[in-house]
PDB file of C-alpha atoms in Angstrom:
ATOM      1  CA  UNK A1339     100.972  97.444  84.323  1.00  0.00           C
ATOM      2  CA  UNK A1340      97.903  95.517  83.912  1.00  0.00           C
ATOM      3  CA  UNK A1341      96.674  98.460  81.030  1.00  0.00           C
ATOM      4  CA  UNK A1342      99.266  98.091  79.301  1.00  0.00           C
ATOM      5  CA  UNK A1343      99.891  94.307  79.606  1.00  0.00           C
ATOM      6  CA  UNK A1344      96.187  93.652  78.098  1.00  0.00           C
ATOM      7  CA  UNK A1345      97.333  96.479  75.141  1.00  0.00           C
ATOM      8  CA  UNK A1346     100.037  94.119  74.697  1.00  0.00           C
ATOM      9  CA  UNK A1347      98.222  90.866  74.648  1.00  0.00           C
ATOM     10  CA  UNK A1348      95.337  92.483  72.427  1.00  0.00           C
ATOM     11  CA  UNK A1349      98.014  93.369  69.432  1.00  0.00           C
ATOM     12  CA  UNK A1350      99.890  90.097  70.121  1.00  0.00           C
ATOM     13  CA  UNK A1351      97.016  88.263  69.437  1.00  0.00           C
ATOM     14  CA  UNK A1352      95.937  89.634  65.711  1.00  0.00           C
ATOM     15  CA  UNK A1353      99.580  88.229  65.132  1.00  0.00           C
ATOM     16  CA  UNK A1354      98.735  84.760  65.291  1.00  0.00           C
ATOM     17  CA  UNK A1355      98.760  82.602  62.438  1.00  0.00           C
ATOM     18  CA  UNK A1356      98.549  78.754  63.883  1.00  0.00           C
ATOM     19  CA  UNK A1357      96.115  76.846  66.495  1.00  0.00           C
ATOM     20  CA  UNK A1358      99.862  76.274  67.844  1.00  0.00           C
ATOM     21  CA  UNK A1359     100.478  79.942  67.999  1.00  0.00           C
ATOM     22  CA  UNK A1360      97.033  80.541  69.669  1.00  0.00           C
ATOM     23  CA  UNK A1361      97.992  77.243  72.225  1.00  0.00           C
ATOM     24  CA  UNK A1362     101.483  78.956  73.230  1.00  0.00           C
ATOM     25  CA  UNK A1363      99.875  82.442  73.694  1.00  0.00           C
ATOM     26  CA  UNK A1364      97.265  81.001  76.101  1.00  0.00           C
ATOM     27  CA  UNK A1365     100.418  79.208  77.859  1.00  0.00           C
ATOM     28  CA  UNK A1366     102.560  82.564  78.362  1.00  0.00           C
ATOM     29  CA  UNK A1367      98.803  84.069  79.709  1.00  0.00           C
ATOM     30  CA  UNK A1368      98.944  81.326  81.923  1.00  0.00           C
ATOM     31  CA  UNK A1369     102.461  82.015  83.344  1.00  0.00           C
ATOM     32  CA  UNK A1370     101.667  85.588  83.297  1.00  0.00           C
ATOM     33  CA  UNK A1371      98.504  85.342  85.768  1.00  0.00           C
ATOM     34  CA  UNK A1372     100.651  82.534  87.971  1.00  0.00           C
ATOM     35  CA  UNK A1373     103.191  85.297  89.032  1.00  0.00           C
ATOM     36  CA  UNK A1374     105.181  81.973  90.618  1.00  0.00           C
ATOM     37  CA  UNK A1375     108.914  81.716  90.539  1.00  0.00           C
ATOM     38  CA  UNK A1376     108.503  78.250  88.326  1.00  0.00           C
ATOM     39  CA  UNK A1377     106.509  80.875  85.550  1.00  0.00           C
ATOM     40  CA  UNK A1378     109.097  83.187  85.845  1.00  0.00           C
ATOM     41  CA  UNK A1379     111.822  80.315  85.023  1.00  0.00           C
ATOM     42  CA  UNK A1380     109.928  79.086  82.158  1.00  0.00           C
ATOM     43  CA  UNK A1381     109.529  82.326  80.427  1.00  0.00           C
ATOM     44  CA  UNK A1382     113.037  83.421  81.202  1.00  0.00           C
ATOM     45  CA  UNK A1383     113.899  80.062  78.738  1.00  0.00           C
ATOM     46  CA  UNK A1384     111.856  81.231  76.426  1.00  0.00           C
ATOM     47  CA  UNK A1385     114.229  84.299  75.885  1.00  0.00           C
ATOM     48  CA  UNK A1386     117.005  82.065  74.866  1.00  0.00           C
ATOM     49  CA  UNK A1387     115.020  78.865  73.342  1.00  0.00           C
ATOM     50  CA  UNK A1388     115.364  78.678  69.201  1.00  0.00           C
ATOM     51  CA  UNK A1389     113.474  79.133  66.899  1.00  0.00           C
ATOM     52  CA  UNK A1390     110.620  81.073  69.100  1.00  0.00           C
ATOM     53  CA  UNK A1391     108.196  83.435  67.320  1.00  0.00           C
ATOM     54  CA  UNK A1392     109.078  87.465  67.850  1.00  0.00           C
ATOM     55  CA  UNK A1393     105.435  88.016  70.108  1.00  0.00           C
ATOM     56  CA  UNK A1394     106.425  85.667  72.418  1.00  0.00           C
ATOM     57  CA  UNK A1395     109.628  86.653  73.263  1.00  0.00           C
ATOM     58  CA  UNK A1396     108.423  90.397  73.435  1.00  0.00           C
ATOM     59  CA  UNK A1397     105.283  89.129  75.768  1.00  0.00           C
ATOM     60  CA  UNK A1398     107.994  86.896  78.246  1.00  0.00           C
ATOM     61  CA  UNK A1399     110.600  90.159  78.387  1.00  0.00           C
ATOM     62  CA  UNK A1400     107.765  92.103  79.081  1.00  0.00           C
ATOM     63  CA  UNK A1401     106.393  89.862  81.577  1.00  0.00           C
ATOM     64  CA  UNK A1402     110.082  89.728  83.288  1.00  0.00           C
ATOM     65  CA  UNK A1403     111.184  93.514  82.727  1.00  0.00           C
ATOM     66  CA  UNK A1404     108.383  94.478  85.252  1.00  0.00           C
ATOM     67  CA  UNK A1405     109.128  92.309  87.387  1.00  0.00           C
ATOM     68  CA  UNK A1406     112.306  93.351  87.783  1.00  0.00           C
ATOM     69  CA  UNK A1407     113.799  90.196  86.543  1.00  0.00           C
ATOM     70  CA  UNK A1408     117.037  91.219  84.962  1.00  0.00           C
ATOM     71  CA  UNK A1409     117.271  88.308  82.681  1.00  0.00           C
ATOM     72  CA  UNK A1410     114.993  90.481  80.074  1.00  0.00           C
ATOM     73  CA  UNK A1411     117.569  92.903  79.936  1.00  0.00           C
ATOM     74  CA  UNK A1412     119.164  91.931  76.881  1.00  0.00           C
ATOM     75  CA  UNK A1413     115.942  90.833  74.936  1.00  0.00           C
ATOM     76  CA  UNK A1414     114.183  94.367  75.844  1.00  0.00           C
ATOM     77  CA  UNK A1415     117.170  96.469  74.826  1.00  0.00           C
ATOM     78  CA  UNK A1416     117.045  95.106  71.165  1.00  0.00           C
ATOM     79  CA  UNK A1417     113.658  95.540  70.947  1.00  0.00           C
ATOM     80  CA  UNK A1418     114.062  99.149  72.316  1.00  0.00           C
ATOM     81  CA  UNK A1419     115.810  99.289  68.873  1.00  0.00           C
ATOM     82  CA  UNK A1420     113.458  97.674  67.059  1.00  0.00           C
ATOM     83  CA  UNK A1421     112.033  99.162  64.117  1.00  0.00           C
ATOM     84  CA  UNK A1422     108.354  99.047  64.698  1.00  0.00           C
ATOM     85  CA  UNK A1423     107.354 101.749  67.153  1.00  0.00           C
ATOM     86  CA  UNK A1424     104.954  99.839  69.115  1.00  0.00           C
ATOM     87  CA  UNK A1425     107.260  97.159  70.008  1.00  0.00           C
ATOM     88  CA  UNK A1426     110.149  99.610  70.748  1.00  0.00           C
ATOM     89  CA  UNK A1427     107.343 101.833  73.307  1.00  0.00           C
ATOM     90  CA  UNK A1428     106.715  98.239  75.178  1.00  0.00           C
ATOM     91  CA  UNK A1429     109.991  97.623  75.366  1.00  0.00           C
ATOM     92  CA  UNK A1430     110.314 101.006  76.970  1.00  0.00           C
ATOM     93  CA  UNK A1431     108.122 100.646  79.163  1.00  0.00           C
ATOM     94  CA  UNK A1432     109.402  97.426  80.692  1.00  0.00           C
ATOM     95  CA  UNK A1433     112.985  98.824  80.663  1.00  0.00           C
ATOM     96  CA  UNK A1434     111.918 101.883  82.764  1.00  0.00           C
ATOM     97  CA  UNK A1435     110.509  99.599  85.265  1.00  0.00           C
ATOM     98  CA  UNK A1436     113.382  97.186  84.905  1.00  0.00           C
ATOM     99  CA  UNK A1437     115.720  98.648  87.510  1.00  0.00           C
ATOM    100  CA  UNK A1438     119.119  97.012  85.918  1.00  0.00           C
ATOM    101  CA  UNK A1439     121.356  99.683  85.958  1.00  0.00           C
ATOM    102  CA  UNK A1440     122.825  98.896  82.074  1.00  0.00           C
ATOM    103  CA  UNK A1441     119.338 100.207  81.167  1.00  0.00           C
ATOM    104  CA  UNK A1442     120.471 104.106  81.271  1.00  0.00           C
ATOM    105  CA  UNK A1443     123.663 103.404  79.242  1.00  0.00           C
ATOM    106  CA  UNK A1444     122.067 101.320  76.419  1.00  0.00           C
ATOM    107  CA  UNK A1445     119.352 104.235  75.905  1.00  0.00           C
ATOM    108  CA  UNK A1446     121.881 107.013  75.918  1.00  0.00           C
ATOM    109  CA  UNK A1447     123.963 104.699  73.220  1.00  0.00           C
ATOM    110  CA  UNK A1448     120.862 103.999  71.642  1.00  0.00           C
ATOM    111  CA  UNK A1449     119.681 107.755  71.245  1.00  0.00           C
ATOM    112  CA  UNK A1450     123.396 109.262  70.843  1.00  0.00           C
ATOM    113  CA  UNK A1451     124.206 106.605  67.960  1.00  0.00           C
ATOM    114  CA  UNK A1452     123.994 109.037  64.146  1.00  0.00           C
ATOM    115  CA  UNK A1453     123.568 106.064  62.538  1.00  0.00           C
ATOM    116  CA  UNK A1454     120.040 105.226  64.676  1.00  0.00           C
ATOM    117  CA  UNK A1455     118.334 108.496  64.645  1.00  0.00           C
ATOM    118  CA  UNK A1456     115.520 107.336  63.027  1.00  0.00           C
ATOM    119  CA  UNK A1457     114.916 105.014  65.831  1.00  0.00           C
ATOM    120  CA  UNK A1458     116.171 107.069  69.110  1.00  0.00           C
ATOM    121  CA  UNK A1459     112.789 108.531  69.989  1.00  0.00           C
ATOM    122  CA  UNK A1460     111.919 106.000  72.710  1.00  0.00           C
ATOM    123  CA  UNK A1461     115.900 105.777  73.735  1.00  0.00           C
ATOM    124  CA  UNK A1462     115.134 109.700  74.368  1.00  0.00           C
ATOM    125  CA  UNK A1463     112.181 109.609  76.152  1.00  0.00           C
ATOM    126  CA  UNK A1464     113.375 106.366  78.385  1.00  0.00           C
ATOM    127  CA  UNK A1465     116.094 108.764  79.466  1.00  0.00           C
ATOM    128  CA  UNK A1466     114.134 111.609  80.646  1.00  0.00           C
ATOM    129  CA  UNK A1467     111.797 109.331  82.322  1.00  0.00           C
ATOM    130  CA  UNK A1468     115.265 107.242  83.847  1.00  0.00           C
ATOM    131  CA  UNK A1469     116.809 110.335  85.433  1.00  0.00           C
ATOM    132  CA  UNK A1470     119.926 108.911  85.241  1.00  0.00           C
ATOM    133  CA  UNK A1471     123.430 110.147  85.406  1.00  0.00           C
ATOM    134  CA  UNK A1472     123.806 109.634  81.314  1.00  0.00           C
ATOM    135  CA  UNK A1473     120.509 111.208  80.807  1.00  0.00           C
ATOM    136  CA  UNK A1474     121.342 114.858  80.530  1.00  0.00           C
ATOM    137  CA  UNK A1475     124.809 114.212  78.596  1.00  0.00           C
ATOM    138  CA  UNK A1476     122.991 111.933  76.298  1.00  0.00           C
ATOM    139  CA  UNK A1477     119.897 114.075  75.449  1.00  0.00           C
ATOM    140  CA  UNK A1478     122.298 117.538  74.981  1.00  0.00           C
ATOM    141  CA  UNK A1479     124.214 115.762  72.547  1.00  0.00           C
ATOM    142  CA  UNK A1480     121.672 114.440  70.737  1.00  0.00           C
ATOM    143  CA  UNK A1481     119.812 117.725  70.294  1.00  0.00           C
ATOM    144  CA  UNK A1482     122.577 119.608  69.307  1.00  0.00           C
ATOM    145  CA  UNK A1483     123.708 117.213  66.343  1.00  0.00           C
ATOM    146  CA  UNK A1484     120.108 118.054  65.756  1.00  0.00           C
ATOM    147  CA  UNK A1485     119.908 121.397  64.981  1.00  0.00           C
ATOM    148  CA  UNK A1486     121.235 121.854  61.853  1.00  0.00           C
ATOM    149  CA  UNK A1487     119.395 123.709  58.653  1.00  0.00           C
ATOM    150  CA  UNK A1488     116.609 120.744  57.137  1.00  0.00           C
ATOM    151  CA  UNK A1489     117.131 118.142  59.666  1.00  0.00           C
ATOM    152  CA  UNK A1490     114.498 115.922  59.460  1.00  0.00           C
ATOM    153  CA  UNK A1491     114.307 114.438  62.654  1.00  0.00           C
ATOM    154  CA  UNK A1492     112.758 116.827  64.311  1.00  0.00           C
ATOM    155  CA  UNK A1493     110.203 114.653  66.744  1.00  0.00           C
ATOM    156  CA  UNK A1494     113.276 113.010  67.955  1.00  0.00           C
ATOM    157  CA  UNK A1495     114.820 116.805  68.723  1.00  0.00           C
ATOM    158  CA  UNK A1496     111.502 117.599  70.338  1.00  0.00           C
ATOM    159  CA  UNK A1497     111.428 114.379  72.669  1.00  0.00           C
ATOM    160  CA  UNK A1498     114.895 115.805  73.246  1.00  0.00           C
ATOM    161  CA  UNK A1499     114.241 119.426  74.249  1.00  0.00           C
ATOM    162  CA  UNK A1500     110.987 118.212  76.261  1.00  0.00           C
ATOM    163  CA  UNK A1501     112.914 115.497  78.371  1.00  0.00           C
ATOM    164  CA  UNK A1502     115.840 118.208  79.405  1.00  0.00           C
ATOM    165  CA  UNK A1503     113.029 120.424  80.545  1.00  0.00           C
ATOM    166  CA  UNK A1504     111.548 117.796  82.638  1.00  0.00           C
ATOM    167  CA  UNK A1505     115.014 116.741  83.785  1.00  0.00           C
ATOM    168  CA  UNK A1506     115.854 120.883  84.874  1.00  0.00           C
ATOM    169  CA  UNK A1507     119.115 120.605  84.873  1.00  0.00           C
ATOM    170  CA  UNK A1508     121.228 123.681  83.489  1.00  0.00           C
ATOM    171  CA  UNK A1509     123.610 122.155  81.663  1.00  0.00           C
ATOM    172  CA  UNK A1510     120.959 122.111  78.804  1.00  0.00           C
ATOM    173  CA  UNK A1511     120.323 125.678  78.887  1.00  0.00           C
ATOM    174  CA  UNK A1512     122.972 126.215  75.552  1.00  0.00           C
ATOM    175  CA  UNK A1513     121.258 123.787  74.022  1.00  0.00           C
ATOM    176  CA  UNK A1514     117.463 124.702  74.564  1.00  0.00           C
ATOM    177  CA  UNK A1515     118.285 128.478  73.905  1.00  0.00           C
ATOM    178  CA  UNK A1516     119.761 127.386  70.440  1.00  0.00           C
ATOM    179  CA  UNK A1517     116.180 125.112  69.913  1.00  0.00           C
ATOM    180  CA  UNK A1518     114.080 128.184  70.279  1.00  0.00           C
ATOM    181  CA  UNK A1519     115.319 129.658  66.914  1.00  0.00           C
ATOM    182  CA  UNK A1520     113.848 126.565  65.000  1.00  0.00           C
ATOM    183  CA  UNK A1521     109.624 126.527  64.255  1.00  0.00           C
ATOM    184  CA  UNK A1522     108.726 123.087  65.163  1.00  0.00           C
ATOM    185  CA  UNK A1523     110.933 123.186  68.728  1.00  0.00           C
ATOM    186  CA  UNK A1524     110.497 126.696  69.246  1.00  0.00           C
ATOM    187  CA  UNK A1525     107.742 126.722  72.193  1.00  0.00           C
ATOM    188  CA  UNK A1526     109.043 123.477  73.868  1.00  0.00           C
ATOM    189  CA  UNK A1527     112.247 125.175  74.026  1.00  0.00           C
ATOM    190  CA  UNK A1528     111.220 128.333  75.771  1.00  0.00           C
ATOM    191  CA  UNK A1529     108.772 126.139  77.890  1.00  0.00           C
ATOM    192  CA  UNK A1530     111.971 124.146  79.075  1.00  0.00           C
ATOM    193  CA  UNK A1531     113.838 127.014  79.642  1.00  0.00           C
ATOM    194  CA  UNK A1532     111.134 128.982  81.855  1.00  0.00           C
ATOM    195  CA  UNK A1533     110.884 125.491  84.144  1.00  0.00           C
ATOM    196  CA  UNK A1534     114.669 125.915  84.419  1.00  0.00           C
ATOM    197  CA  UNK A1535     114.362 129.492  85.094  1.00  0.00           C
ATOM    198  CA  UNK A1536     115.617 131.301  82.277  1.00  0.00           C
ATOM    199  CA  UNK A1537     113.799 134.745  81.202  1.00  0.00           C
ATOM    200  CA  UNK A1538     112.145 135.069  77.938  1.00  0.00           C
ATOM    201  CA  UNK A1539     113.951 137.959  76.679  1.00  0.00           C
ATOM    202  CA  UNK A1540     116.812 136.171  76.660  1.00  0.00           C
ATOM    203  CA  UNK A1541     115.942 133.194  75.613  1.00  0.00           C
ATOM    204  CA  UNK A1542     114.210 135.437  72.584  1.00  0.00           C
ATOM    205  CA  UNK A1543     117.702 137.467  72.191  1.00  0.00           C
ATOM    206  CA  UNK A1544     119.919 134.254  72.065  1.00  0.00           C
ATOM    207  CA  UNK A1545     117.496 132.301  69.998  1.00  0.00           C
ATOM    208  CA  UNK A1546     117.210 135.398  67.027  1.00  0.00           C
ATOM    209  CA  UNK A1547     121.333 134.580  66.102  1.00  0.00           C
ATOM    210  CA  UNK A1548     120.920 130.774  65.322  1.00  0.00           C
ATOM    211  CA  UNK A1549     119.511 129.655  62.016  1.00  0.00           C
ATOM    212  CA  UNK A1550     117.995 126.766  60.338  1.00  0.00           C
ATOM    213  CA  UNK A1551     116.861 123.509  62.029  1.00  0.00           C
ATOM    214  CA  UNK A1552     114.634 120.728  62.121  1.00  0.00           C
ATOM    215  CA  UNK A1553     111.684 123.215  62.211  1.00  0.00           C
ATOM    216  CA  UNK A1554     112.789 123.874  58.239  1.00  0.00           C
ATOM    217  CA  UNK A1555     112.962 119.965  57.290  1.00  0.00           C
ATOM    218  CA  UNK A1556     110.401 118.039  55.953  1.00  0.00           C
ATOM    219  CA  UNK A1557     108.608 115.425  58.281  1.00  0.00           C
ATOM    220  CA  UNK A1558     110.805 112.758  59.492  1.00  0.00           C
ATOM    221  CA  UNK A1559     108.354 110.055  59.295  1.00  0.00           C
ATOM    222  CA  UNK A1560     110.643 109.295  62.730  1.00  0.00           C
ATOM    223  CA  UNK A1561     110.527 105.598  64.845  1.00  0.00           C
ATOM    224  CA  UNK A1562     107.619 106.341  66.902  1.00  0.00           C
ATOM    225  CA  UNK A1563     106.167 110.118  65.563  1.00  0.00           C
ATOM    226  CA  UNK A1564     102.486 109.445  67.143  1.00  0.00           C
ATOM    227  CA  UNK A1565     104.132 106.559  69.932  1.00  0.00           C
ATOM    228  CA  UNK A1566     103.697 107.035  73.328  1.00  0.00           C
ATOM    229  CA  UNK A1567     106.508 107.919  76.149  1.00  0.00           C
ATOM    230  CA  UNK A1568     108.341 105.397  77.890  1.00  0.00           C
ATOM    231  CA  UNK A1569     106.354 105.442  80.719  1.00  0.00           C
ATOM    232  CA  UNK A1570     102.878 105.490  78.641  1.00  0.00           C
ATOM    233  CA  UNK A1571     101.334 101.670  77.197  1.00  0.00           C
ATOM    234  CA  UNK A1572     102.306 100.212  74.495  1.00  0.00           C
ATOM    235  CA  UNK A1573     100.713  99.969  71.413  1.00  0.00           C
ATOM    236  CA  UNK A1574     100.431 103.601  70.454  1.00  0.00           C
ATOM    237  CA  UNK A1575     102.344 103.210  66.703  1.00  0.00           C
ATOM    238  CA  UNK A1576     103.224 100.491  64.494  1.00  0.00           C
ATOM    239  CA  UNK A1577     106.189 100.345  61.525  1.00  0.00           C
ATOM    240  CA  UNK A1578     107.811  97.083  59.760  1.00  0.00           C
ATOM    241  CA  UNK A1579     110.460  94.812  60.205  1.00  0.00           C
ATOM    242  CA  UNK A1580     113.509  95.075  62.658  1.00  0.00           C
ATOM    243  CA  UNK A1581     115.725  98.105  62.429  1.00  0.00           C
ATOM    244  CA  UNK A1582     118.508  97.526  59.940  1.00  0.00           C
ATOM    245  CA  UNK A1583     118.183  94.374  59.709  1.00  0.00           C
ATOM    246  CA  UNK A1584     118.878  93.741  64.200  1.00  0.00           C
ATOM    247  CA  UNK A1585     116.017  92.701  65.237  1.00  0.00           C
ATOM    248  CA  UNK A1586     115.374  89.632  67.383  1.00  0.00           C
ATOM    249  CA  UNK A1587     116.441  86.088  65.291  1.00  0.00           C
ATOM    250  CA  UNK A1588     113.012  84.050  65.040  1.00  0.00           C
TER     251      UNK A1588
END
């Protein structure tokens, strides 16, 4: 944690705008090295207190989440949906390390929600690293509402495709072997496919009948294309403003 933690810190701090801001980072530092049960209180109020500045809510959840206090939960999932990518990959990465068994279910609503595609690439990658009942069901879905002709969110797809491989379970088999017609998911998909033990002539004989996909869209410009898995630090992308208008109230 302590990488990513100082990745986290190092962004947080180009944010400030105030000698207060700078006095109230130094303060959550504070309660950060502490590690006492009286820190862990006081930033656990500072996910419900008004009026508190984005940064230092995301800085106390992250604080909590890997600690395994269960009082981020709520705070981390909306900034799992945020709409700048670095924020959502923190957020990830506390979540995985979270241990609150709502965190598997939020993802897979997260990443199976139409209507947040543009934002499920984190969601999709927290699942694969969760290994969680929902994971597989949520990451089939979601690639096969994928692969239709022009897609554009194909990054999302490949997070997709590379998180069933890692997860090996057969149930995505379908799925990958219709992925290996389309460009841009084409060697994931067989690579998936091979770690869950299915030939290459077949994969190449089913994937010659489907058509179209996200490999034949434009670039999706999706939440988090260069960001970093939910396992890996924060701070690998950056974007603007909460998603849709959801983001954390200041």
């Amino acid at each position: 944690m302590e990488d990513e933690f100082h990745e986290l810190t190092d962004r947080v701090r180009a944010e400030l705008r105030s000698p207060q801001d700078l006095i109230a980072y130094e303060r959550l530092l504070g309660l950060a090295r502490k590690n006492s049960p009286a820190g862990r209180e006081e930033l656990a109020r500072m996910l419900v207190a008004v009026e508190r500045p984005l940064w230092a809510r995301e800085i106390a959840a992250f604080i909590l989440g890997c600690a395994g206090d269960k009082r981020a939960f709520e705070t981390l999932v909306l900034l799992l949906n945020y709409r700048d990518p670095v924020r959502c990959a923190t957020a990830a990465y506390a979540l995985a390390r979270l241990g609150d068994p709502r965190t598997a279910r939020a993802a897979a609503a997260l990443a199976t929600n139409p209507l947040r595609t543009a934002y499920a690439l984190h969601p999709v990658r927290l699942l694969a690293e969760l290994r969680a009942p929902q994971s597989v069901p949520a990451l089939i879905a979601t690639l096969e509402r994928l692969l239709t002709p022009h897609n554009p969110y194909w990054r999302v797809a490949l997070a997709c495709v590379e998180g069933l491989g890692a997860l090996g379970d057969r149930r995505a088999v379908p799925a990958l072997t219709a992925a290996v017609a389309h460009p841009r998911l084409a060697a994931a998909a067989a690579a998936s496919l091979a770690r869950l033990g299915v030939h290459e002539d077949a994969v190449a004989e089913d994937g010659a009948e489907a058509a179209g996909g996200p490999g034949d869209g434009q670039d999706d410009g999706s939440h988090g294309s260069a960001g970093r898995g939910a396992g890996r630090a924060p701070g690998a992308e950056r974007g603007a403003g909460p998603g849709g208008g959801e983001g954390l109230p200041h």
